[in-house]
């Protein structure tokens, strides 16, 4: 694809629970991405910040906050919030502007600093906000929804807590090889099964933590990239999918109380998660069989199995088989979450779709260290933002 | 008797019912009740009538919270695990989430029949809940 958009540089701040302002993480990630791209901040024509809602005014206007932290240059700027899909939507904004010929090089940054414990709604008495109401009326935390999906999977496909634990074991093994990951210890199935129950049937080690972290990418037009990074293999951004669900959405989505009704209109051919990946495949002109790796949204171990099927790596109900056969592990035919996934990173909401893109890029550039796959050609990252934000990215070499 | 939320359910002589809306133009049913415009993208209906939803259904999935959910949930002291069930309402084509009264996660099964009831939140107001079907 000539005249396309490429990932010129990536950068991250190590994830953890350091308790520092999100701007520090974002700034460190941005500087790393600029260094990697071989350009100066003053070369950047457009900056997009993925917003964080937990960090007040600067978090709501993340684009300008990062611009101020880097030093005002007069660059064009945007801020965007799409919950977990914020990073992908920020990438889409930058990509679209480059494709439109309005700029040649753009910086996209996301970072978060999270409190301890469950994510909770913004404070105040807000009975017209479904996110506030689900806590008030039902005590329905995010892990409660993950628990519902996991139980449903057990009932439909016969999955067991051992299968779920095996996902964590696989991802922890990959995360142990990733210097940016928060959790770097390998774990055993027994340890997962002995960890405290949080949201039946999911245990503490089945559920991703809340983390601090930052990630950034520099995107550029291919022409600009060839001028500035001629000697290097270019990683192309082949697709960004930001679809909404199609009515009626018959899967109970966070933070809703109910699904849409299919009494008057039949359900769509593809459920939402599958539609997110499908739109990206269509845009890239690729299919699941072309992928060398995938980063999917393992908010829980069980959810990784759902996503493995939703992105088309196998038919529904067969993800456990891929897992058991080692197909989705490092060294397998199609590694899933070679970065270690959210299991190893935890959630830093505006950063995580960008972190996924960093891993795809590192793998395609052959610089993923101990996690490096053998000559990957294409990778997909999939994610889903609260309230119906699709998010998938495909990169190719 | 105070309801934790107005207009989403009612307790009357027939028991507890969820109040949804039905689009007069296309028949699409919603919970919680929706006003203004039909969610069906191919329907321009704006006449959404309040409708009483079926009181029974089958468990789509369930879970329970071993740790107290954060505010604005008010947890009982001492904390008793909140059990939740997502229930596929008979004939309405939708799944509704609710707390479960009188059953633990160990006693629930996907496909099991439940019916609607109501129970108090720890600080008093009533909310709809699911219980074993009579
Ligand atoms: Zn309608």
XYZ file of C-alpha atoms and ligand atoms in Angstrom:
532
model
C 0.000 0.000 0.000
C 1.790 3.080 -1.215
C 0.660 6.408 0.155
C -0.481 4.721 3.341
C 0.215 5.383 6.995
C 3.096 3.755 8.858
C 4.074 3.363 12.479
C 7.315 5.309 12.613
C 7.989 4.875 16.314
C 6.638 3.396 19.516
C 7.323 4.038 23.183
C 6.055 3.028 26.580
C 6.533 3.806 30.220
C 6.816 0.587 32.285
C 3.427 -0.348 33.769
C 2.903 -0.738 37.481
C 1.361 1.056 40.399
C 3.820 3.861 40.948
C 1.161 6.410 41.923
C 2.645 9.306 39.963
C 0.678 11.767 37.761
C -0.459 10.313 34.448
C 1.329 13.128 32.592
C 4.708 11.738 33.656
C 3.922 8.352 32.133
C 2.564 9.905 28.945
C 5.512 12.235 28.596
C 8.021 9.392 29.042
C 6.170 7.255 26.486
C 5.976 10.170 24.025
C 9.692 10.922 24.303
C 10.505 7.239 23.795
C 8.286 7.088 20.701
C 9.872 10.235 19.231
C 13.354 8.828 19.878
C 12.343 5.585 18.242
C 10.953 7.457 15.233
C 14.154 9.483 14.981
C 12.331 12.801 14.954
C 12.103 15.764 17.311
C 8.930 16.877 19.098
C 9.164 20.086 17.101
C 8.706 18.011 13.913
C 5.291 16.750 15.051
C 2.440 18.441 13.209
C -0.503 16.843 15.006
C -0.841 15.470 18.522
C -3.739 13.328 19.710
C -4.194 12.539 23.388
C -6.349 9.628 24.552
C -8.241 11.023 27.535
C -8.402 9.685 31.070
C -11.494 10.524 33.084
C -9.909 9.826 36.460
C -7.391 12.619 36.315
C -9.528 15.745 36.250
C -9.132 18.663 33.927
C -5.712 17.765 32.418
C -6.953 14.200 31.801
C -10.061 15.414 29.963
C -7.900 17.527 27.661
C -5.046 15.058 27.363
C -3.894 16.265 23.926
C -3.180 19.787 25.120
C -1.823 18.498 28.452
C 0.822 16.428 26.692
C 1.551 19.302 24.301
C 2.147 21.618 27.242
C 4.331 19.022 28.967
C 6.416 18.586 25.815
C 6.503 22.364 25.269
C 4.056 24.428 23.191
C 4.953 24.302 19.516
C 1.746 25.424 17.867
C 1.055 21.879 16.649
C -2.503 20.897 15.783
C -4.115 18.967 18.620
C -7.051 16.708 19.540
C -8.258 14.853 22.620
C -10.548 11.866 22.539
C -12.339 9.623 24.974
C -13.770 6.235 24.022
C -13.157 4.271 27.236
C -10.930 1.255 26.475
C -11.010 2.081 22.767
C -9.607 5.593 23.352
C -6.127 4.698 22.099
C -7.443 3.130 18.917
C -9.735 6.068 18.207
C -6.845 8.456 18.794
C -4.809 6.434 16.274
C -7.724 6.583 13.856
C -7.905 10.388 14.147
C -4.200 10.738 13.415
C -4.302 8.213 10.599
C -7.280 9.908 8.963
C -5.601 13.300 9.076
C -2.481 11.876 7.460
C -4.525 10.057 4.794
C -6.376 13.295 4.090
C -3.059 14.972 3.385
C -3.527 17.461 6.208
C -0.300 16.415 7.942
C 2.680 14.100 7.477
C 3.592 13.107 11.000
C 1.516 12.734 14.163
C 2.075 11.710 17.762
C -0.555 9.723 19.683
C -0.269 9.423 23.472
C -2.269 7.652 26.181
C -1.541 7.275 29.893
C -3.362 6.661 33.146
C -2.831 6.597 36.868
C -5.430 4.424 38.610
C -6.631 4.154 42.194
C -6.596 0.852 44.081
C -9.461 -1.585 43.791
C -12.422 -1.820 41.439
C -12.945 0.834 38.797
C -15.867 2.893 40.038
C -18.050 5.557 38.475
C -17.301 9.256 38.668
C -18.622 10.626 41.992
C -21.821 12.488 42.766
C -25.474 11.538 42.626
C -26.143 10.812 38.970
C -29.230 8.642 38.553
C -29.425 9.304 34.805
C -26.014 7.690 34.163
C -26.213 3.933 33.518
C -22.599 3.518 34.661
C -23.458 5.066 38.031
C -26.775 3.194 38.271
C -25.346 -0.269 37.693
C -23.268 0.179 40.849
C -26.049 1.819 42.862
C -28.814 -0.663 42.012
C -26.921 -3.898 41.418
C -23.364 -3.534 42.703
C -22.380 -4.731 39.224
C -18.602 -4.170 38.997
C -16.622 -4.744 35.800
C -15.453 -8.181 37.049
C -19.121 -9.094 37.647
C -19.733 -8.736 33.900
C -16.575 -10.768 33.169
C -17.957 -13.416 35.549
C -21.224 -13.513 33.593
C -19.344 -14.066 30.329
C -17.201 -16.777 31.902
C -20.200 -18.693 33.336
C -21.973 -18.382 30.001
C -18.911 -19.837 28.266
C -18.825 -22.747 30.712
C -22.503 -23.464 30.032
C -22.241 -23.156 26.233
C -18.867 -24.740 25.584
C -18.002 -26.782 28.657
C -15.014 -24.594 29.568
C -13.578 -25.169 33.030
C -11.710 -23.068 35.582
C -8.626 -25.107 34.550
C -8.938 -23.787 31.006
C -9.230 -20.240 32.317
C -6.191 -20.735 34.550
C -4.230 -22.051 31.570
C -4.728 -18.705 29.804
C -3.144 -16.909 32.755
C -0.246 -19.374 32.836
C 0.366 -18.768 29.111
C 0.155 -14.970 29.363
C 2.296 -14.793 32.496
C 4.996 -16.778 30.705
C 5.007 -14.184 27.903
C 4.775 -11.252 30.314
C 7.812 -12.536 32.190
C 9.788 -11.752 29.019
C 8.437 -8.200 28.684
C 10.334 -5.440 30.507
C 7.339 -3.083 30.159
C 4.924 -5.460 31.935
C 3.857 -4.947 35.531
C 3.728 -8.638 36.485
C 6.865 -10.503 35.468
C 6.575 -13.760 37.374
C 5.452 -17.009 35.802
C 2.531 -18.695 37.551
C 1.125 -22.214 37.780
C -2.414 -23.448 37.230
C -2.545 -24.360 40.924
C -1.652 -20.801 41.944
C -4.445 -19.381 39.794
C -6.967 -21.883 41.164
C -5.869 -21.128 44.730
C -6.204 -17.345 44.361
C -9.267 -15.768 46.025
C -12.615 -15.908 44.253
C -13.619 -12.425 43.042
C -16.543 -12.783 40.635
C -17.701 -16.381 40.392
C -16.231 -18.327 38.572
C -13.299 -15.925 38.164
C -10.508 -15.668 40.699
C -8.117 -12.834 41.398
C -5.529 -14.178 38.969
C -8.169 -14.597 36.231
C -8.944 -10.877 36.265
C -6.707 -8.054 35.091
C -5.601 -5.496 37.653
C -5.926 -1.718 37.416
C -2.530 -0.230 36.597
C -0.580 2.918 35.912
C 1.072 3.082 32.518
C 1.691 4.995 29.347
C 2.114 4.240 25.653
C 2.686 6.343 22.549
C 3.125 5.943 18.805
C 4.402 8.192 16.043
C 2.461 7.785 12.805
C 3.588 9.169 9.480
C 2.760 9.143 5.812
C 4.764 6.566 3.922
C 6.421 9.329 1.911
C 7.570 11.106 5.061
C 8.768 7.821 6.536
C 10.837 6.945 3.492
C 12.498 10.328 3.703
C 13.237 10.051 7.422
C 13.722 6.349 8.053
C 14.785 4.989 4.696
C 16.845 2.066 5.908
C 14.172 0.508 8.046
C 11.386 -1.955 7.337
C 8.166 -0.022 7.495
C 5.247 -1.274 9.564
C 2.023 -0.277 7.859
C -1.199 0.583 9.604
C -3.488 -1.459 7.358
C -6.760 -0.965 9.240
C -8.374 0.702 12.219
C -11.850 -0.477 13.119
C -14.008 1.772 15.276
C -17.443 0.226 14.623
C -20.500 0.429 16.851
C -22.743 -2.587 17.489
C -25.572 -3.414 15.084
C -29.119 -3.438 16.492
C -30.217 -5.591 18.209
C -27.098 -6.255 20.275
C -28.036 -9.446 22.081
C -24.936 -9.731 24.308
C -25.231 -8.058 27.725
C -22.632 -5.299 27.490
C -20.962 -3.358 30.240
C -22.504 -1.155 31.764
C -26.005 -2.031 30.556
C -28.891 -3.539 32.532
C -30.296 -5.399 29.569
C -29.646 -6.400 25.993
C -31.551 -5.010 23.035
C -34.649 -7.023 22.265
C -34.628 -9.307 19.222
C -38.415 -9.733 19.391
C -39.121 -7.377 16.476
C -35.791 -7.448 14.569
C -33.592 -10.561 14.263
C -30.038 -10.411 15.658
C -27.285 -9.377 13.214
C -25.186 -11.977 11.446
C -22.130 -10.997 13.531
C -22.202 -10.207 17.228
C -20.427 -6.990 18.211
C -16.982 -8.364 19.081
C -16.820 -10.396 15.879
C -17.971 -7.342 13.896
C -15.082 -5.285 15.280
C -12.513 -7.718 13.899
C -14.454 -8.281 10.677
C -14.440 -4.561 9.829
C -10.667 -4.459 10.317
C -10.129 -7.518 8.109
C -12.291 -5.976 5.368
C -10.367 -2.722 5.505
C -6.973 -4.454 5.427
C -8.012 -6.969 2.762
C -6.806 -9.774 5.016
C -8.347 -12.613 6.964
C -7.539 -14.407 10.194
C -5.476 -16.952 8.241
C -3.032 -14.169 7.288
C -2.203 -13.196 10.868
C 1.084 -14.030 12.542
C -0.041 -12.830 15.975
C -2.908 -11.177 17.819
C -3.229 -9.000 20.874
C -6.720 -9.351 22.325
C -8.482 -7.852 25.271
C -7.994 -10.302 28.142
C -9.858 -8.378 30.827
C -10.334 -11.895 32.134
C -8.771 -15.204 31.179
C -12.156 -16.454 29.976
C -12.634 -13.372 27.804
C -9.398 -14.112 25.920
C -10.966 -17.396 24.820
C -14.067 -15.524 23.591
C -11.918 -13.046 21.652
C -9.817 -15.821 20.115
C -13.031 -17.029 18.480
C -14.402 -13.557 17.752
C -11.335 -12.626 15.701
C -11.814 -15.822 13.717
C -8.836 -17.912 14.823
C -11.221 -20.839 15.385
C -14.966 -21.540 15.476
C -16.940 -20.816 18.674
C -16.159 -23.267 21.441
C -12.758 -24.313 20.119
C -10.420 -21.767 21.705
C -9.587 -24.176 24.539
C -8.323 -26.649 21.986
C -5.975 -24.061 20.434
C -4.810 -23.188 23.932
C -4.186 -26.791 24.969
C -2.348 -27.518 21.741
C -0.043 -24.545 22.327
C -1.165 -22.848 19.103
C -1.775 -19.515 20.878
C 1.352 -19.622 23.063
C 4.726 -18.090 22.221
C 6.247 -20.498 19.718
C 2.806 -21.609 18.502
C 1.331 -21.014 15.069
C -0.579 -17.884 16.082
C 0.471 -16.477 19.452
C -2.276 -14.581 21.256
C -1.121 -11.847 23.632
C 2.618 -12.375 23.152
C 3.093 -9.130 25.127
C 1.695 -10.883 28.189
C -1.648 -9.161 27.676
C -3.639 -7.312 30.287
C -2.947 -10.294 32.532
C 0.638 -9.030 32.748
C 0.028 -5.302 32.290
C -3.279 -4.518 33.983
C -5.577 -1.791 32.744
C -4.393 1.762 32.119
C -7.392 2.581 29.993
C -6.257 5.303 27.534
C -2.928 3.531 27.032
C -3.878 -0.043 26.430
C -4.963 -0.026 22.790
C -1.716 1.887 22.107
C 0.278 -0.679 24.095
C -1.220 -3.397 21.906
C -0.073 -1.490 18.815
C 3.417 -1.107 20.327
C 3.643 -4.903 20.710
C 2.485 -5.577 17.143
C 5.033 -3.084 15.837
C 7.880 -4.463 17.957
C 7.112 -7.983 16.772
C 6.927 -6.977 13.096
C 10.191 -5.089 13.439
C 11.859 -8.101 15.025
C 12.803 -6.336 18.229
C 10.582 -8.046 20.795
C 13.511 -9.584 22.639
C 12.769 -12.877 24.387
C 9.183 -12.780 23.065
C 10.218 -12.381 19.429
C 8.223 -14.455 16.929
C 9.772 -15.898 13.825
C 9.323 -13.417 10.954
C 5.770 -12.185 11.605
C 4.067 -10.449 8.653
C 0.711 -9.273 10.027
C -0.839 -8.696 13.405
C -4.220 -7.710 14.776
C -5.030 -6.009 18.058
C -8.633 -6.055 19.285
C -10.273 -4.266 22.158
C -13.703 -2.954 23.098
C -14.659 0.313 24.746
C -17.578 0.705 27.145
C -20.856 1.961 25.587
C -20.217 0.461 22.167
C -16.830 1.552 20.890
C -15.265 -1.012 18.621
C -11.502 -1.117 18.402
C -9.252 -3.211 16.222
C -6.007 -2.397 14.478
C -4.167 -4.410 11.827
C -0.529 -3.816 10.957
C 1.451 -5.447 8.179
C 4.982 -5.500 6.869
C -42.156 2.026 50.281
C -39.389 3.816 48.401
C -38.124 2.539 45.072
C -34.388 2.791 44.394
C -35.374 4.043 40.947
C -38.686 5.387 39.671
C -40.449 3.976 36.654
C -38.329 0.855 36.080
C -40.450 -1.599 38.073
C -43.658 -1.684 40.079
C -45.016 -3.678 42.992
C -48.768 -4.189 42.809
C -51.458 -6.811 43.369
C -49.971 -9.070 40.684
C -46.526 -8.984 42.297
C -43.414 -7.293 40.971
C -43.116 -6.336 37.306
C -40.412 -4.688 35.255
C -41.650 -1.717 33.261
C -40.255 -1.500 29.759
C -41.401 0.342 26.685
C -42.821 -0.952 23.426
C -42.541 0.975 20.162
C -46.015 1.443 18.693
C -44.566 1.415 15.159
C -42.286 -1.657 15.118
C -42.962 -3.509 18.375
C -39.390 -3.247 19.716
C -39.328 -3.715 23.471
C -36.773 -1.986 25.750
C -35.607 -2.187 29.317
C -34.956 0.165 31.041
C -37.897 2.171 29.664
C -36.823 4.458 26.875
C -38.353 7.725 25.803
C -38.077 9.861 22.708
C -37.018 7.514 19.927
C -37.069 3.843 19.058
C -33.641 2.100 19.188
C -34.372 0.225 15.964
C -32.348 2.183 13.367
C -34.890 1.403 10.637
C -37.805 2.744 12.653
C -38.608 6.393 13.201
C -41.180 5.626 15.898
C -41.389 8.063 18.786
C -44.459 6.601 20.480
C -42.919 4.333 23.115
C -45.604 3.002 25.416
C -44.834 1.734 28.884
C -45.331 -2.014 28.964
C -45.206 -4.663 31.690
C -42.488 -7.172 30.831
C -42.829 -10.944 31.357
C -42.196 -11.804 35.011
C -40.364 -15.046 34.348
C -37.417 -16.189 32.341
C -34.376 -18.440 32.159
C -30.886 -17.744 33.440
C -28.567 -16.555 30.622
C -25.681 -16.380 33.081
C -24.929 -15.560 36.701
C -22.118 -14.548 39.035
C -21.510 -13.346 42.557
C -19.198 -10.748 44.058
C -16.958 -12.038 46.825
C -15.853 -8.492 47.689
C -18.108 -5.503 48.427
C -18.782 -3.419 45.317
C -17.665 0.229 45.625
C -19.977 3.226 46.143
C -22.568 4.220 45.134
C -23.474 0.623 46.076
C -24.213 0.459 49.792
C -22.991 -2.893 51.088
C -24.637 -4.628 54.043
C -22.533 -4.870 57.237
C -21.292 -7.535 57.515
C -21.009 -7.933 53.771
C -23.064 -10.639 52.135
C -21.947 -11.541 48.596
C -24.129 -9.936 45.935
C -25.396 -12.569 43.510
C -26.400 -11.408 40.043
C -28.341 -13.187 37.323
C -28.872 -12.165 33.710
C -32.258 -13.595 32.785
C -33.705 -14.141 29.308
C -37.327 -12.998 29.660
C -39.962 -15.351 28.258
C -41.062 -14.143 24.840
C -39.536 -10.637 25.062
C -36.279 -11.398 23.248
C -34.096 -9.663 25.817
C -31.897 -10.421 28.824
C -32.247 -8.402 32.040
C -29.659 -8.253 34.822
C -30.693 -8.173 38.471
C -29.694 -9.136 41.972
C -30.768 -12.574 43.110
C -32.714 -13.045 46.347
C -32.521 -16.255 48.328
C -30.130 -18.185 46.065
C -26.345 -18.331 46.033
C -24.228 -18.758 42.910
C -23.774 -22.437 43.833
C -27.534 -22.918 43.589
C -27.904 -21.253 40.188
C -27.575 -22.822 36.764
C -27.721 -21.453 33.228
C -31.189 -22.263 31.862
C -32.848 -22.397 35.296
C -36.221 -20.681 35.603
C -36.437 -17.552 37.786
C -39.174 -15.040 38.468
C -39.218 -11.423 39.453
C -39.414 -10.193 43.008
C -38.147 -7.133 44.845
C -35.905 -6.633 47.831
C -34.306 -3.802 49.752
C -30.857 -2.362 49.191
C -28.800 -2.176 52.409
C -29.898 1.430 52.960
C -33.584 0.714 52.460
C -35.013 1.454 49.009
C -36.458 -1.401 46.974
C -34.942 -2.770 43.807
C -36.131 -5.549 41.468
C -34.557 -8.938 42.098
C -34.724 -12.477 40.761
C -35.811 -15.478 42.833
C -36.499 -19.163 42.264
C -39.656 -19.564 40.146
C -42.647 -20.707 42.147
Zn -39.725 1.161 16.512
